[in-house]
Coordinates of C-alpha atoms in Angstrom, one line a residue:
X18 CA -4.2 -34.4 33.1
X19 CA -2.1 -37.6 33.8
X20 CA -0.9 -37.9 37.3
X21 CA 2.8 -38.3 38.2
X22 CA 2.5 -40.6 41.2
X23 CA -0.1 -42.5 43.2
X24 CA 2.6 -43.7 45.7
X25 CA 6.3 -43.1 46.4
X26 CA 8.5 -45.7 48.0
X27 CA 12.1 -45.4 49.2
X28 CA 13.8 -48.8 49.3
X29 CA 17.3 -49.9 50.2
X30 CA 19.3 -52.4 48.2
X31 CA 17.7 -55.4 50.0
X32 CA 14.2 -54.2 49.2
X33 CA 13.3 -53.0 52.6
X34 CA 10.9 -50.0 52.7
X35 CA 12.6 -47.0 54.4
X36 CA 9.8 -44.4 53.7
X37 CA 6.6 -44.5 51.7
X38 CA 3.9 -42.0 51.0
X39 CA 0.5 -42.7 49.5
X40 CA -1.0 -39.8 47.5
X41 CA -4.1 -41.6 46.0
X42 CA -6.2 -44.5 47.1
X43 CA -6.1 -46.3 43.8
X44 CA -3.0 -48.3 44.8
X45 CA -2.6 -50.5 47.9
X46 CA 0.2 -50.4 50.4
X47 CA 1.4 -53.8 49.3
X48 CA 2.3 -52.7 45.8
X49 CA 6.0 -52.7 46.7
X50 CA 5.8 -56.5 47.1
X51 CA 5.2 -56.7 43.4
X52 CA 8.2 -54.6 42.7
X53 CA 10.4 -56.7 44.9
X54 CA 9.1 -60.0 43.4
X55 CA 8.9 -59.2 39.7
X56 CA 11.9 -56.7 39.3
X57 CA 14.4 -56.9 42.2
X58 CA 14.4 -60.7 42.6
X59 CA 14.6 -61.3 38.9
X60 CA 17.6 -59.0 38.6
X61 CA 15.9 -56.8 35.9
X62 CA 16.7 -53.5 37.5
X63 CA 19.1 -52.4 34.8
X64 CA 17.0 -53.3 31.8
X65 CA 14.3 -50.6 31.8
X66 CA 13.2 -48.0 34.4
X67 CA 9.5 -48.3 33.5
X68 CA 7.7 -51.6 34.1
X69 CA 4.1 -52.7 33.9
X70 CA 3.0 -55.2 36.5
X71 CA -0.7 -56.1 36.6
X72 CA -2.7 -52.9 36.2
X73 CA 0.0 -50.6 37.7
X74 CA 3.1 -48.8 36.3
X75 CA 6.3 -48.8 38.2
X76 CA 8.9 -46.0 37.6
X77 CA 12.2 -46.4 39.5
X78 CA 15.6 -44.8 39.9
X79 CA 18.6 -45.7 41.9
X80 CA 20.3 -42.8 43.8
X81 CA 23.4 -44.0 45.8
X82 CA 22.2 -47.1 47.8
X83 CA 18.5 -46.1 47.6
X84 CA 15.8 -47.0 45.1
X85 CA 13.0 -44.5 44.6
X86 CA 9.9 -46.2 43.2
X87 CA 6.8 -44.4 41.9
X88 CA 3.6 -46.4 41.4
X89 CA 0.7 -45.3 39.3
X90 CA -2.4 -47.2 38.4
X91 CA -3.9 -44.8 35.8
X92 CA -2.6 -42.9 32.8
X93 CA 0.8 -41.5 34.0
X94 CA 3.1 -38.7 32.9
X95 CA 6.4 -40.6 32.9
X96 CA 8.6 -37.5 32.2
X97 CA 7.0 -35.6 35.0
X98 CA 7.5 -38.5 37.4
X99 CA 11.2 -38.8 36.7
X100 CA 11.6 -35.0 36.8
X101 CA 9.9 -35.0 40.2
X102 CA 12.4 -37.7 41.5
X103 CA 15.4 -35.7 40.3
X104 CA 14.1 -32.4 41.8
X105 CA 13.1 -34.1 45.1
X106 CA 16.6 -35.6 45.5
X107 CA 18.2 -32.2 44.9
X108 CA 15.8 -30.8 47.6
X109 CA 16.7 -33.5 50.1
X110 CA 20.5 -32.9 49.5
X111 CA 20.1 -29.2 50.2
X112 CA 18.6 -30.1 53.6
X113 CA 21.0 -32.9 54.4
X114 CA 24.2 -31.1 53.5
X115 CA 24.7 -32.7 50.1
X116 CA 24.3 -36.4 51.0
X117 CA 21.4 -38.7 50.1
X118 CA 21.7 -42.3 51.1
X119 CA 20.1 -44.8 53.4
X120 CA 21.6 -43.3 56.5
X121 CA 20.5 -39.8 55.6
X122 CA 16.9 -41.1 55.1
X123 CA 16.9 -42.9 58.4
X124 CA 18.2 -39.9 60.3
X125 CA 15.8 -37.4 58.7
X126 CA 12.6 -39.4 58.2
X127 CA 10.5 -36.8 60.0
X128 CA 11.8 -34.0 57.8
X129 CA 11.3 -36.1 54.6
X130 CA 7.6 -36.8 55.5
X131 CA 7.1 -33.1 56.0
X132 CA 8.7 -32.3 52.6
X133 CA 6.8 -35.1 50.8
X134 CA 3.5 -33.5 52.0
X135 CA 4.5 -30.1 50.5
X136 CA 6.1 -31.1 47.2
X137 CA 3.2 -33.3 45.9
X138 CA -0.6 -33.0 46.3
X139 CA -2.9 -35.8 45.1
X140 CA -0.3 -37.1 42.7
X141 CA 0.6 -33.8 41.1
X142 CA 4.0 -32.2 41.8
X143 CA 4.0 -28.8 43.5
X144 CA 6.8 -26.4 44.4
X145 CA 10.2 -28.2 44.8
X146 CA 12.4 -25.1 45.0
X147 CA 14.8 -25.4 48.0
X148 CA 15.0 -21.6 48.3
X149 CA 11.2 -21.3 48.8
X150 CA 10.6 -24.4 51.0
X151 CA 13.3 -23.3 53.4
X152 CA 11.4 -20.2 54.1
X153 CA 8.6 -22.0 55.9
X154 CA 10.1 -25.5 56.6
X155 CA 12.9 -24.3 58.7
X156 CA 13.8 -27.6 60.4
X157 CA 17.5 -28.4 59.9
X158 CA 18.3 -31.9 58.7
X159 CA 20.9 -34.2 60.3
X160 CA 24.0 -33.7 58.2
X161 CA 26.6 -36.4 57.4
X162 CA 29.9 -35.8 59.1
X163 CA 31.5 -35.9 55.6
X164 CA 29.3 -33.3 54.1
X165 CA 30.3 -29.6 54.0
X166 CA 28.8 -27.6 56.8
X167 CA 26.8 -24.9 55.1
X168 CA 24.4 -22.8 57.2
X169 CA 20.8 -22.8 56.1
X170 CA 19.3 -19.6 54.7
X171 CA 17.6 -17.6 57.4
X172 CA 13.9 -17.1 56.8
X173 CA 12.7 -13.7 55.8
X174 CA 9.7 -12.1 57.6
X175 CA 7.5 -12.0 54.5
X176 CA 7.5 -15.7 53.7
X177 CA 4.0 -15.7 52.3
X178 CA 5.0 -13.2 49.6
X179 CA 7.9 -15.3 48.6
X180 CA 5.7 -18.4 48.1
X181 CA 2.9 -16.7 46.2
X182 CA 4.7 -13.8 44.6
X183 CA 5.9 -13.5 41.0
X184 CA 9.6 -13.7 42.0
X185 CA 9.6 -16.9 44.0
X186 CA 13.2 -17.9 43.1
X187 CA 14.8 -14.9 44.8
X188 CA 14.2 -13.7 48.4
X189 CA 14.1 -10.1 49.4
X190 CA 16.5 -8.3 51.5
X191 CA 19.8 -9.5 49.9
X192 CA 22.7 -7.2 50.6
X193 CA 26.3 -7.4 49.3
X194 CA 29.1 -5.0 50.1
X195 CA 30.3 -5.1 46.4
X196 CA 27.6 -5.3 43.8
X197 CA 29.9 -5.8 40.9
X198 CA 30.1 -9.5 40.3
X199 CA 28.1 -10.9 37.3
X200 CA 29.7 -13.9 35.6
X201 CA 28.3 -15.3 32.4
X202 CA 29.6 -18.5 30.8
X203 CA 28.6 -19.9 27.4
X204 CA 29.4 -23.6 27.3
X205 CA 28.9 -25.5 24.1
X206 CA 29.2 -29.1 23.1
X207 CA 29.9 -30.1 19.5
X208 CA 28.4 -33.3 18.1
X209 CA 30.1 -34.0 14.8
X210 CA 30.2 -37.0 12.4
X211 CA 32.7 -36.8 9.5
X212 CA 33.7 -39.2 6.7
X213 CA 37.2 -40.4 6.2
X214 CA 37.7 -37.8 3.5
X215 CA 36.8 -34.9 5.8
X216 CA 33.2 -34.2 4.6
X217 CA 30.7 -33.4 7.3
X218 CA 27.9 -36.0 7.5
X219 CA 26.1 -34.6 10.6
X220 CA 26.8 -31.7 12.9
X221 CA 25.0 -29.8 15.6
X222 CA 25.8 -27.7 18.7
X223 CA 24.1 -27.9 22.0
X224 CA 24.9 -25.1 24.5
X225 CA 23.9 -23.5 27.7
X226 CA 24.3 -20.1 29.3
X227 CA 25.4 -20.2 32.9
X228 CA 25.3 -17.2 35.2
X229 CA 26.6 -16.4 38.7
X230 CA 25.2 -13.3 40.3
X231 CA 25.9 -11.7 43.6
X232 CA 23.7 -8.6 43.6
X233 CA 21.8 -6.7 46.2
X234 CA 18.1 -6.0 46.1
X235 CA 15.9 -7.0 43.1
X236 CA 18.0 -6.2 40.0
X237 CA 16.5 -6.5 36.5
X238 CA 18.9 -7.9 33.9
X239 CA 18.6 -7.8 30.1
X240 CA 20.7 -10.0 27.9
X241 CA 21.2 -9.4 24.2
X242 CA 22.5 -12.1 21.8
X243 CA 23.4 -12.1 18.1
X244 CA 20.2 -14.1 17.4
X245 CA 18.9 -13.3 13.9
X246 CA 15.2 -13.1 15.0
X247 CA 16.1 -11.0 18.0
X248 CA 18.1 -8.5 15.9
X249 CA 15.4 -8.2 13.3
X250 CA 12.8 -7.6 16.0
X251 CA 15.1 -5.0 17.6
X252 CA 15.5 -3.2 14.3
X253 CA 11.7 -3.1 13.8
X254 CA 11.2 -1.6 17.3
X255 CA 13.9 1.0 16.9
X256 CA 13.1 1.7 13.1
X257 CA 16.7 1.4 12.1
X258 CA 18.8 -1.2 10.2
X259 CA 20.7 -3.8 12.1
X260 CA 24.5 -3.5 12.5
X261 CA 26.6 -5.8 10.3
X262 CA 28.0 -8.9 11.8
X263 CA 27.3 -12.6 12.0
X264 CA 23.9 -13.7 13.2
X265 CA 22.8 -17.2 14.2
X266 CA 19.5 -19.1 14.2
X267 CA 18.5 -20.8 17.4
X268 CA 16.6 -24.0 16.7
X269 CA 15.5 -25.0 20.3
X270 CA 15.6 -22.7 23.3
X271 CA 14.7 -23.6 26.9
X272 CA 14.7 -20.8 29.6
X273 CA 15.0 -20.7 33.3
X274 CA 11.7 -19.8 35.1
X275 CA 13.1 -16.4 35.9
X276 CA 13.0 -15.3 32.3
X277 CA 10.0 -13.0 31.3
X278 CA 8.6 -15.1 28.4
X279 CA 6.0 -12.5 27.6
X280 CA 8.7 -9.9 26.9
X281 CA 10.7 -12.5 25.0
X282 CA 7.8 -13.3 22.7
X283 CA 7.1 -9.6 22.0
X284 CA 10.6 -8.1 21.9
X285 CA 12.9 -11.2 21.6
X286 CA 15.0 -10.1 24.4
X287 CA 16.0 -12.1 27.5
X288 CA 14.8 -10.1 30.5
X289 CA 14.9 -11.6 34.0
X290 CA 15.3 -11.1 37.7
X291 CA 18.2 -13.5 38.5
X292 CA 18.3 -16.0 41.4
X293 CA 21.0 -15.5 43.9
X294 CA 24.2 -17.4 43.2
X295 CA 24.8 -19.8 40.3
X296 CA 22.1 -21.0 37.9
X297 CA 21.4 -22.1 34.3
X298 CA 19.8 -19.3 32.4
X299 CA 19.0 -21.0 29.1
X300 CA 19.7 -24.0 26.8
X301 CA 19.8 -24.0 23.0
X302 CA 20.6 -26.0 20.0
X303 CA 22.0 -24.9 16.6
X304 CA 22.3 -27.0 13.4
X305 CA 23.2 -24.4 10.8
X306 CA 26.4 -22.4 10.3
X307 CA 28.5 -24.4 12.8
X308 CA 32.2 -23.5 12.9
X309 CA 34.1 -26.8 13.2
X310 CA 37.1 -26.4 15.6
X311 CA 39.0 -29.4 14.2
X312 CA 39.4 -31.5 11.0
X313 CA 40.4 -35.1 11.4
X314 CA 41.8 -37.0 8.4
X315 CA 42.6 -40.7 9.1
X316 CA 44.1 -43.3 6.8
X317 CA 44.2 -47.0 7.8
X318 CA 46.2 -49.6 5.8
X319 CA 45.9 -53.4 6.5
X320 CA 49.2 -55.1 5.6
X321 CA 48.3 -58.7 5.7
X322 CA 46.7 -60.4 8.8
X323 CA 49.2 -59.3 11.4
X324 CA 50.1 -55.7 10.6
X325 CA 48.3 -52.4 10.3
X326 CA 49.4 -48.8 9.6
X327 CA 47.5 -46.0 11.2
X328 CA 48.0 -42.4 10.1
X329 CA 45.9 -39.6 11.6
X330 CA 46.2 -35.9 10.8
X331 CA 44.4 -33.3 13.0
X332 CA 44.0 -29.7 11.9
X333 CA 42.8 -26.9 14.1
X334 CA 40.7 -24.4 12.2
X335 CA 40.1 -21.8 14.9
X336 CA 42.1 -18.6 15.4
X337 CA 45.8 -18.6 15.7
X338 CA 45.7 -16.7 19.0
X339 CA 43.5 -19.4 20.6
X340 CA 44.3 -22.9 21.7
X341 CA 42.6 -26.2 22.7
X342 CA 43.2 -27.9 26.0
X343 CA 43.0 -31.6 26.9
X344 CA 42.8 -32.9 23.3
X345 CA 42.4 -36.7 23.2
X346 CA 42.0 -38.8 20.0
X347 CA 41.0 -42.4 20.4
X348 CA 41.6 -44.6 17.3
X349 CA 39.9 -48.1 17.7
X350 CA 41.9 -51.2 16.8
X351 CA 41.0 -54.9 16.6
X352 CA 40.9 -56.9 19.9
X353 CA 43.7 -59.1 18.8
X354 CA 46.2 -56.2 18.8
X355 CA 49.5 -57.2 20.5
X356 CA 51.4 -54.0 20.5
X357 CA 51.9 -50.7 18.7
X358 CA 54.8 -48.3 18.0
X359 CA 54.2 -44.6 17.5
X360 CA 55.6 -41.5 15.9
X361 CA 53.9 -38.2 16.8
X362 CA 54.7 -34.6 16.0
X363 CA 53.2 -33.4 19.3
X364 CA 51.8 -34.9 22.5
X365 CA 52.1 -38.6 23.5
X366 CA 50.4 -41.8 22.2
X367 CA 50.0 -45.3 23.6
X368 CA 48.0 -48.4 23.1
X369 CA 45.2 -48.9 25.7
X370 CA 44.1 -52.6 25.7
X371 CA 41.2 -52.0 28.1
X372 CA 39.3 -49.9 25.5
X373 CA 41.0 -51.5 22.3
X374 CA 42.2 -48.1 21.1
X375 CA 45.2 -46.0 20.3
X376 CA 45.0 -43.0 22.6
X377 CA 46.8 -39.8 21.5
X378 CA 46.9 -37.0 24.0
X379 CA 47.9 -33.4 23.4
X380 CA 47.8 -31.0 26.4
X381 CA 47.8 -27.8 24.3
X382 CA 46.8 -27.5 20.6
X383 CA 47.4 -24.0 19.1
X384 CA 45.1 -22.7 16.4
X385 CA 45.8 -22.8 12.7
X386 CA 48.2 -25.7 13.2
X387 CA 48.2 -29.4 12.4
X388 CA 49.6 -32.5 14.1
X389 CA 50.1 -36.1 12.9
X390 CA 50.3 -39.5 14.4
X391 CA 51.7 -42.6 12.7
X392 CA 51.5 -46.0 14.3
X393 CA 52.4 -49.5 13.3
X394 CA 50.1 -52.0 14.9
X395 CA 51.0 -55.7 15.3
X396 CA 48.1 -58.2 15.5
X397 CA 48.0 -61.7 16.8
X398 CA 47.5 -64.2 14.0
X399 CA 44.6 -66.6 14.8
X400 CA 43.6 -69.7 12.9
X401 CA 40.0 -69.8 14.1
X402 CA 37.6 -67.8 12.0
X403 CA 36.1 -64.9 13.9
X404 CA 33.4 -62.3 13.2
X405 CA 34.5 -59.4 11.0
X406 CA 35.6 -56.3 12.8
X407 CA 33.0 -53.5 12.9
X408 CA 35.6 -50.8 12.5
X409 CA 34.2 -48.2 15.0
X410 CA 34.6 -44.5 14.4
X411 CA 37.4 -42.4 15.8
X412 CA 36.5 -40.4 18.9
X413 CA 37.9 -37.1 20.0
X414 CA 37.7 -35.0 23.2
X415 CA 38.8 -31.3 23.5
X416 CA 38.0 -28.0 25.1
X417 CA 38.5 -24.6 23.4
X418 CA 38.3 -21.5 25.6
X419 CA 36.9 -18.3 24.2
X420 CA 35.5 -20.0 21.1
X421 CA 32.0 -20.9 20.2
X422 CA 31.3 -23.3 17.4
X423 CA 27.8 -21.9 16.9
X424 CA 29.1 -18.3 16.7
X425 CA 26.9 -17.2 19.6
X426 CA 28.0 -13.8 21.0
X427 CA 26.8 -11.6 23.9
X428 CA 26.0 -8.2 22.5
X429 CA 25.2 -6.6 25.8
X430 CA 24.3 -7.4 29.4
X431 CA 22.6 -4.6 31.3
X432 CA 21.7 -4.4 35.0
X433 CA 19.1 -2.1 36.5
X434 CA 18.4 -1.7 40.2
X435 CA 16.5 1.1 42.0
X436 CA 19.5 2.0 44.1
X437 CA 21.6 2.6 41.0
X438 CA 24.8 0.7 41.9
X439 CA 27.4 -0.1 39.2
X440 CA 28.3 -3.6 38.2
X441 CA 31.1 -5.3 36.2
X442 CA 30.1 -8.1 33.8
X443 CA 32.5 -11.0 32.9
X444 CA 31.7 -13.1 29.8
X445 CA 33.5 -16.3 29.0
X446 CA 33.1 -18.7 26.0
X447 CA 34.0 -22.4 26.1
X448 CA 33.5 -25.1 23.5
X449 CA 33.7 -28.7 24.5
X450 CA 33.4 -32.1 22.8
X451 CA 33.4 -35.1 25.0
X452 CA 33.3 -38.3 22.9
X453 CA 31.3 -36.6 20.3
X454 CA 33.5 -35.7 17.4
X455 CA 33.3 -38.9 15.3
X456 CA 35.1 -39.6 12.1
X457 CA 34.4 -42.8 10.2
X458 CA 37.4 -44.4 8.6
X459 CA 37.9 -46.8 5.7
X460 CA 40.4 -49.6 5.4
X461 CA 42.8 -49.8 2.5
X462 CA 44.0 -53.4 1.9
X463 CA 47.2 -54.3 0.1
X464 CA 47.6 -53.6 -3.6
X465 CA 46.5 -57.0 -4.8
X466 CA 43.3 -57.0 -2.9
X467 CA 42.6 -53.4 -4.0
X468 CA 42.9 -54.4 -7.7
X469 CA 40.4 -57.2 -7.1
X470 CA 37.9 -54.9 -5.4
X471 CA 38.2 -52.3 -8.1
X472 CA 37.8 -54.9 -10.8
X473 CA 34.7 -56.3 -9.1
X474 CA 33.2 -52.8 -8.8
X475 CA 33.7 -52.2 -12.5
X476 CA 31.9 -55.5 -13.3
X477 CA 29.0 -54.6 -11.0
X478 CA 28.6 -51.1 -12.7
X479 CA 28.7 -52.6 -16.2
X480 CA 26.2 -55.3 -15.4

């Protein structure tokens, strides 16, 4: 099995070693000199986070004003190494009150050394859960005066059971006055590529299920989705046909460690004992049967060398009772754009020279409606011949509450606990697209040029 780290170094921006920890004897203590000489002094830090120097591999990441460098001399697991860095930084922040920088490391070097001994053994990552480590490493870190003062969790008496038990992500003895708060959010991101005529070239949805639980004891939760495979498995177990309704096919699914995978493989149900507070239950991706929230139809006309006409029509295809928030459409224009005048049916539009785009913003976009933007763009005439414009795609950002592009729905969310208290579940759906709804657009020249292009096309076809 490839190791994740032979040595870990914490460096400041000048290259000084703040803390280092050697886990294997196959690398020397002076390996950091090679990193400073071949990477930091040559200003190649931003090129690639993985470098080969001599017979060693260097993996590095910058967090605030600190570089975390991992050195490995043998075959290494790169993904595991970077995952270790991310989880370790989150662990340090939980001890330091949310801050991780050079000052926090200098003020807490004793605690960091103790944590480094626990989270990795002979180059292999171990338990990095803050909830578990705080049960037996009870030292409180020196917090920054700007960090929020949050008391550390008090250790429970049975710490050994928490470390070695099956439910290591939740400590025993949790008690709440009101055991009725279970929030479930389904957040989806749409990645869409459309042609200028409105046909879909590529489309997929990535989503995640977020939960926030404040429950006493050790509750057992069961989540049911309208997954096609799950519904078919449920109908086989209950020996009855499934209810009518839309089903979806999940392509890729990743679960939190609290999910009982054995039960999911056999029954296709998501059963779990939730961690206390907020956590990410699962991630998924869907490529078939995506409901597109918007249609974008652009038309661009070039009127000579110094003028352009831009017409963009946006149609919302979700329900009339729903609406989108924070809609932003960015239409790219050439760099030699001087100014632009607009006519919009809703929202506001302006030319942003810093990103070379026409930015159209609509605060609230109702469903089953359409809006248009017309713009006249004036260009600066240049004599010197420049490279042809690449004509980037249009970009769109939006957020649609209570709408899922994938069609994912929560059929039920059940909570069992031996004390038998009642709970109230809240489910919310959100669809987002942040610079992901792309529409390629074609340029229509003046009539004379269009005739020449059509005539040339006919000649090429005939020949």
